[in-house]
Coordinates of C-alpha atoms in Angstrom, one line a residue:
M4 CA -16.5 0.1 12.7
T5 CA -14.9 3.0 14.5
I6 CA -12.1 4.7 12.8
P7 CA -9.3 5.9 15.1
Q8 CA -8.9 9.7 14.8
S9 CA -5.8 11.1 13.2
G10 CA -4.9 13.5 15.9
T11 CA -5.2 16.4 13.4
P12 CA -6.6 19.5 15.3
P13 CA -10.4 19.7 14.7
D14 CA -10.0 23.3 13.6
S15 CA -8.0 22.2 10.5
H16 CA -7.8 19.4 8.0
F17 CA -5.6 18.2 5.1
E18 CA -6.4 18.6 1.5
F19 CA -4.3 16.1 -0.6
S20 CA -3.4 16.2 -4.3
T21 CA -1.1 14.3 -6.6
V22 CA 1.7 16.2 -8.3
T23 CA 1.7 14.8 -11.8
G24 CA 4.4 14.8 -14.5
Y25 CA 7.0 12.8 -12.6
F26 CA 5.9 9.2 -13.1
L27 CA 4.4 7.3 -16.0
Q28 CA 1.6 5.9 -13.8
D29 CA 0.3 9.5 -13.5
E30 CA -0.5 9.5 -17.3
A31 CA -3.7 8.3 -18.8
T32 CA -1.8 6.7 -21.7
T33 CA 0.0 4.2 -19.3
D34 CA -1.9 0.9 -19.2
P35 CA -1.8 -0.7 -15.7
D36 CA -2.4 -4.2 -17.3
T37 CA 0.9 -4.1 -19.3
F38 CA 3.0 -1.7 -17.3
D39 CA 6.3 -3.1 -15.9
Y40 CA 7.4 -1.2 -12.8
V41 CA 10.8 -3.0 -12.8
E42 CA 11.8 -2.3 -16.4
S43 CA 10.5 1.3 -16.2
N44 CA 12.5 2.3 -13.1
F45 CA 9.3 2.4 -11.0
G46 CA 7.8 4.6 -13.8
L47 CA 10.2 7.6 -13.3
I48 CA 10.0 9.9 -16.3
T49 CA 13.2 11.0 -17.9
R50 CA 12.9 14.8 -18.0
P51 CA 14.5 18.1 -16.8
Y52 CA 13.4 20.0 -13.7
D53 CA 13.6 23.7 -13.1
T54 CA 16.0 23.0 -10.2
D55 CA 18.6 21.3 -12.4
S56 CA 20.5 24.4 -13.4
T57 CA 21.8 25.0 -9.8
F58 CA 21.8 21.4 -8.5
D59 CA 23.3 19.7 -11.6
P60 CA 24.8 22.3 -13.9
D61 CA 27.2 19.7 -15.4
N62 CA 24.6 17.1 -15.9
Q63 CA 26.3 14.6 -13.6
K64 CA 23.4 13.6 -11.3
T65 CA 21.0 10.7 -11.9
Q66 CA 17.3 11.3 -12.6
W67 CA 16.4 10.1 -9.1
E68 CA 19.0 12.4 -7.5
R69 CA 17.5 15.3 -9.4
L70 CA 14.0 14.3 -8.4
G71 CA 15.0 14.1 -4.7
H72 CA 16.4 17.6 -4.9
K73 CA 13.3 18.8 -6.6
V74 CA 11.0 17.5 -3.9
E75 CA 13.2 18.9 -1.1
T76 CA 13.1 22.3 -2.9
L77 CA 9.4 22.1 -3.1
N78 CA 9.2 21.7 0.7
R79 CA 11.8 24.3 1.4
E80 CA 10.1 26.9 -0.7
S81 CA 6.5 26.1 0.3
P82 CA 4.6 28.0 3.1
P83 CA 4.3 26.2 6.5
E84 CA 0.8 24.8 5.7
V85 CA 2.0 23.0 2.6
S86 CA 4.2 19.9 2.4
Y87 CA 5.2 17.3 -0.1
K88 CA 6.0 13.6 0.4
L89 CA 7.0 10.9 -2.1
L90 CA 5.2 7.7 -1.3
Y91 CA 6.4 4.4 -2.5
L92 CA 3.3 2.2 -2.5
G93 CA 4.0 -1.6 -2.7
R94 CA 1.4 -4.3 -2.9
H95 CA 2.0 -7.6 -1.1
G96 CA 3.0 -10.7 -3.0
E97 CA 0.5 -13.4 -4.0
G98 CA -1.3 -15.0 -1.0
Y99 CA -3.2 -18.3 -0.6
H100 CA -6.4 -16.2 -0.7
N101 CA -5.5 -14.9 -4.1
V102 CA -5.1 -18.5 -5.4
A103 CA -8.4 -19.5 -3.8
E104 CA -10.3 -16.6 -5.4
R105 CA -9.0 -17.6 -8.8
R106 CA -9.8 -21.3 -8.1
Y107 CA -13.5 -20.6 -7.2
G108 CA -14.2 -17.4 -9.1
T109 CA -14.9 -14.0 -7.5
D110 CA -18.6 -14.6 -7.2
A111 CA -18.3 -17.8 -5.3
W112 CA -15.4 -16.4 -3.3
D113 CA -17.3 -13.4 -2.1
C114 CA -20.5 -15.2 -1.2
Y115 CA -19.1 -18.4 0.3
W116 CA -15.5 -19.4 0.3
S117 CA -14.0 -16.1 1.7
L118 CA -16.2 -16.6 4.8
L119 CA -14.5 -19.9 5.6
D120 CA -11.1 -20.5 7.2
G121 CA -9.8 -22.4 4.2
D122 CA -10.4 -25.5 2.1
E123 CA -8.6 -28.8 1.5
N124 CA -5.8 -26.9 -0.1
G125 CA -4.9 -24.9 2.9
N126 CA -5.9 -22.1 5.4
W127 CA -6.2 -18.5 4.4
V128 CA -7.0 -16.8 7.8
D129 CA -4.5 -13.9 7.8
C130 CA -3.0 -15.9 5.0
R131 CA 0.6 -16.4 4.1
L132 CA 2.5 -15.8 0.9
T133 CA 2.6 -18.6 -1.7
D134 CA 5.9 -19.5 -3.2
I135 CA 5.0 -17.3 -6.1
G136 CA 4.2 -14.5 -3.7
I137 CA 7.6 -14.9 -2.1
G138 CA 9.1 -14.7 -5.6
Q139 CA 7.2 -11.5 -6.3
A140 CA 8.6 -10.0 -3.1
E141 CA 12.1 -11.1 -4.2
K142 CA 11.5 -9.4 -7.5
A143 CA 10.7 -6.2 -5.7
H144 CA 13.8 -6.6 -3.6
K145 CA 15.9 -6.9 -6.8
A146 CA 14.0 -3.9 -8.3
W147 CA 14.9 -1.8 -5.2
L148 CA 18.6 -2.8 -5.5
K149 CA 18.6 -1.6 -9.1
Q150 CA 17.0 1.7 -8.1
I151 CA 19.5 2.1 -5.3
E152 CA 22.3 1.9 -7.9
A153 CA 20.4 4.7 -9.7
R154 CA 20.4 6.6 -6.3
I155 CA 16.7 6.6 -5.6
P156 CA 15.8 8.7 -2.5
F157 CA 15.8 6.2 0.3
P158 CA 12.6 5.8 2.3
Q159 CA 13.0 7.5 5.6
S160 CA 9.9 5.9 7.1
Y161 CA 8.6 2.3 6.5
Y162 CA 5.0 1.5 7.2
V163 CA 3.4 -1.9 6.9
S164 CA 0.0 -3.4 7.2
P165 CA -0.5 -5.7 10.2
L166 CA -1.7 -8.6 8.0
N167 CA 0.9 -11.3 7.6
R168 CA 1.2 -11.2 3.8
C169 CA 2.4 -7.6 4.1
L170 CA 4.6 -8.2 7.0
A171 CA 6.3 -11.0 5.0
T172 CA 6.5 -9.0 1.8
A173 CA 8.1 -6.0 3.5
A174 CA 10.7 -8.3 5.1
V175 CA 11.7 -10.0 1.8
T176 CA 11.6 -6.7 -0.1
F177 CA 13.8 -4.5 2.2
R178 CA 16.0 -6.8 4.3
G179 CA 19.5 -6.8 2.9
T180 CA 19.1 -3.7 0.7
K181 CA 21.5 -1.9 3.1
M182 CA 19.3 1.2 2.9
P183 CA 19.1 3.3 6.1
G184 CA 16.5 1.9 8.4
T185 CA 16.8 -1.7 7.1
E186 CA 19.7 -3.0 9.2
P187 CA 17.9 -4.1 11.2
F188 CA 14.6 -3.7 9.3
R189 CA 12.1 -2.2 11.8
P190 CA 9.0 -0.9 9.9
L191 CA 6.1 0.6 11.9
V192 CA 3.0 -1.7 11.9
K193 CA -0.1 0.5 11.4
E194 CA -3.6 -0.7 12.1
L195 CA -5.3 1.4 9.5
L196 CA -3.0 0.3 6.7
R197 CA -5.3 -2.6 6.1
E198 CA -7.2 -4.3 3.3
T199 CA -11.0 -3.9 3.3
T200 CA -12.1 -5.2 6.6
G201 CA -14.8 -7.7 7.6
L202 CA -16.3 -11.0 6.4
H203 CA -13.3 -12.3 4.5
T204 CA -11.2 -14.3 7.0
C205 CA -8.1 -13.5 5.0
D206 CA -8.4 -9.9 6.1
M207 CA -8.6 -10.7 9.9
R208 CA -5.2 -10.0 11.4
S209 CA -3.4 -12.2 14.0
T210 CA -3.1 -11.1 17.6
K211 CA -0.5 -8.5 18.6
S212 CA 1.4 -11.2 20.5
E213 CA 1.5 -13.5 17.4
I214 CA 2.8 -10.6 15.3
I215 CA 5.5 -9.7 17.8
K216 CA 6.5 -13.4 18.1
E217 CA 7.0 -13.8 14.4
Y218 CA 8.4 -10.3 13.7
P219 CA 10.1 -9.3 17.0
E220 CA 12.1 -6.5 15.3
Y221 CA 9.1 -4.8 13.9
R222 CA 7.7 -1.7 15.8
I223 CA 4.1 -1.7 16.7
E224 CA 2.3 1.7 16.8
P225 CA 1.0 2.9 20.2
G226 CA -2.6 1.8 21.0
F227 CA -2.3 -1.4 18.9
S228 CA -4.7 -3.8 20.6
E229 CA -4.1 -7.5 21.2
E230 CA -7.2 -8.6 19.2
D231 CA -8.3 -7.3 15.8
P232 CA -10.6 -4.4 16.5
L233 CA -11.7 -3.8 12.9
W234 CA -12.6 -7.2 11.5
D235 CA -16.4 -7.9 11.7
P236 CA -17.6 -11.5 10.9
K237 CA -21.1 -10.2 9.8
T238 CA -20.4 -7.2 7.5
R239 CA -17.7 -5.9 5.2
E240 CA -16.5 -2.4 5.0
S241 CA -17.8 -0.4 2.0
N242 CA -15.3 1.0 -0.5
S243 CA -16.3 4.5 0.5
G244 CA -15.8 3.5 4.2
R245 CA -12.3 2.2 3.3
T246 CA -11.4 5.4 1.5
A247 CA -12.6 7.5 4.6
R248 CA -10.3 5.3 6.7
F249 CA -7.4 6.0 4.4
Y250 CA -8.0 9.7 4.6
E251 CA -7.6 9.4 8.4
F252 CA -4.5 7.3 7.9
L253 CA -2.8 9.8 5.6
S254 CA -3.8 12.7 7.8
D255 CA -2.2 10.9 10.7
V256 CA 1.0 10.3 8.7
F257 CA 1.3 13.8 7.4
A258 CA 0.5 15.3 10.8
H259 CA 3.0 13.3 12.8
D260 CA 5.8 12.2 10.5
E261 CA 8.1 15.0 9.1
N262 CA 10.0 12.6 6.8
V263 CA 9.6 13.2 3.1
F264 CA 10.3 9.8 1.4
M265 CA 8.1 7.0 2.7
S266 CA 7.4 3.3 2.0
F267 CA 4.0 1.7 2.5
T268 CA 3.6 -2.1 2.1
A269 CA -0.1 -2.7 1.8
H270 CA -3.0 -4.2 -0.2
S271 CA -4.9 -3.7 -3.5
G272 CA -7.9 -2.1 -1.8
A273 CA -5.6 0.0 0.4
I274 CA -3.6 1.4 -2.4
T275 CA -6.8 2.0 -4.5
S276 CA -8.1 4.1 -1.6
I277 CA -4.8 6.0 -1.1
L278 CA -4.7 6.9 -4.7
E279 CA -8.3 8.1 -4.5
V280 CA -7.6 10.2 -1.4
V281 CA -4.7 12.0 -3.1
G282 CA -6.6 12.5 -6.4
H283 CA -4.4 10.1 -8.5
R284 CA -5.9 8.3 -11.4
E285 CA -7.0 4.7 -10.9
F286 CA -4.1 2.4 -11.3
A287 CA -4.5 -1.3 -10.3
L288 CA -1.3 -3.1 -9.1
A289 CA -0.6 -6.7 -9.6
T290 CA 0.5 -8.6 -6.6
G291 CA 4.1 -7.5 -5.7
G292 CA 3.8 -4.3 -7.7
V293 CA 5.1 -0.8 -6.8
I294 CA 3.8 2.7 -7.6
P295 CA 5.5 5.9 -6.5
V296 CA 3.2 9.0 -6.0
L297 CA 4.3 12.6 -5.2
V298 CA 1.7 14.0 -2.9
R299 CA 1.0 17.6 -1.9
A300 CA -0.8 18.2 1.4
E301 CA -2.2 21.5 2.5
R302 CA -3.5 22.1 6.0
V303 CA -6.7 24.0 5.6
P304 CA -8.6 25.8 8.4
G305 CA -11.9 24.2 9.6
P306 CA -13.1 20.7 9.9
A307 CA -12.8 18.3 6.9
P308 CA -15.8 18.2 4.6
K309 CA -18.2 15.4 5.4
R310 CA -17.8 12.3 3.2
V311 CA -20.6 10.2 1.8
V312 CA -19.9 6.8 3.4
E313 CA -22.0 3.8 2.5
P314 CA -22.7 1.5 5.3
P315 CA -21.0 -1.9 5.7
M316 CA -22.3 -4.7 3.5
E317 CA -23.4 -8.2 4.3
A318 CA -22.1 -11.1 2.2
P319 CA -23.8 -11.3 -1.2
K320 CA -26.2 -14.2 -1.8
C321 CA -24.8 -17.0 -3.9
K322 CA -26.5 -17.2 -7.3
E323 CA -25.7 -20.9 -7.5
D324 CA -24.1 -23.6 -5.5
P325 CA -20.6 -22.1 -4.8
R326 CA -19.1 -25.6 -4.6
S327 CA -19.9 -26.1 -8.2
F328 CA -17.3 -23.4 -9.0
V329 CA -14.4 -25.6 -8.0
S330 CA -14.0 -27.5 -11.3
R331 CA -14.6 -24.3 -13.3
G332 CA -11.9 -22.5 -11.3
V333 CA -9.5 -25.4 -11.8
E334 CA -10.1 -25.2 -15.6
V335 CA -9.3 -21.5 -15.5
L336 CA -6.1 -22.1 -13.5
A337 CA -5.0 -24.8 -15.9
K338 CA -5.3 -22.3 -18.8
A339 CA -3.5 -19.5 -17.0

């Protein structure tokens, strides 16, 4: 797989880091399995900032307003080579592929079922959201409305994966919020904002024409090809390869987008790699989940250090007949 270059001059590169202390998800004591992003105000920590005395001397501003001012101050007082952005990372709602993996089990899914177009229950090529997935996106929509009342810094840029489950999740999440940039909602579709590519048919995107037909108001980034250039039917991108791709993605965003507050609607693997690139602790999101991350980027002279990138992988060999996993998966679902 060839990764499109970020456009960052070859004589410099970005070094990314997470600025901790602002969100509960930054802290090792926060358990991803039990964390509720809705009830915790996206994880925003109630605390004072050193900028409060001049911005909010009478203690009339909300926590979000004070955080927004703090981030803007960081940018204003930083040297030209340093910038800060607050990223709102949202995972898509449940898709039919998520249901199928639970039905068959991860081993059978990886070695057999994920390579097919679907089963008797439906098709998962560039799969759609289930009713539960739509409900999870509606939950995110309501969560955003709640934070808007608390005066969250509005996203100034909206980016979305080209896979249908993300295109749909973003639409349900942000349409009707009345935030700037959502009436009409016209996010930018970015090729690299993808799940791990290859083998799994759920991770093969639709054609450019099909995306435009279903989401005519969405903007497509320049150079976006008609057919999927990243999906390979024979091999799957390694985790380190995916993380290298997201280093290029973030370098592209930080090099070309001057906005500070950004929304990304993406995937579990995508968000895992973004967090790794910016030095955040591992924090797995459930389908429909949201995690904000304050990121510091510094443009450093010289080319980026070489990354160790494992080669793409072939599908694993099935340890037993994958069709025997069906009843086992159904039993698991029945108990869930």
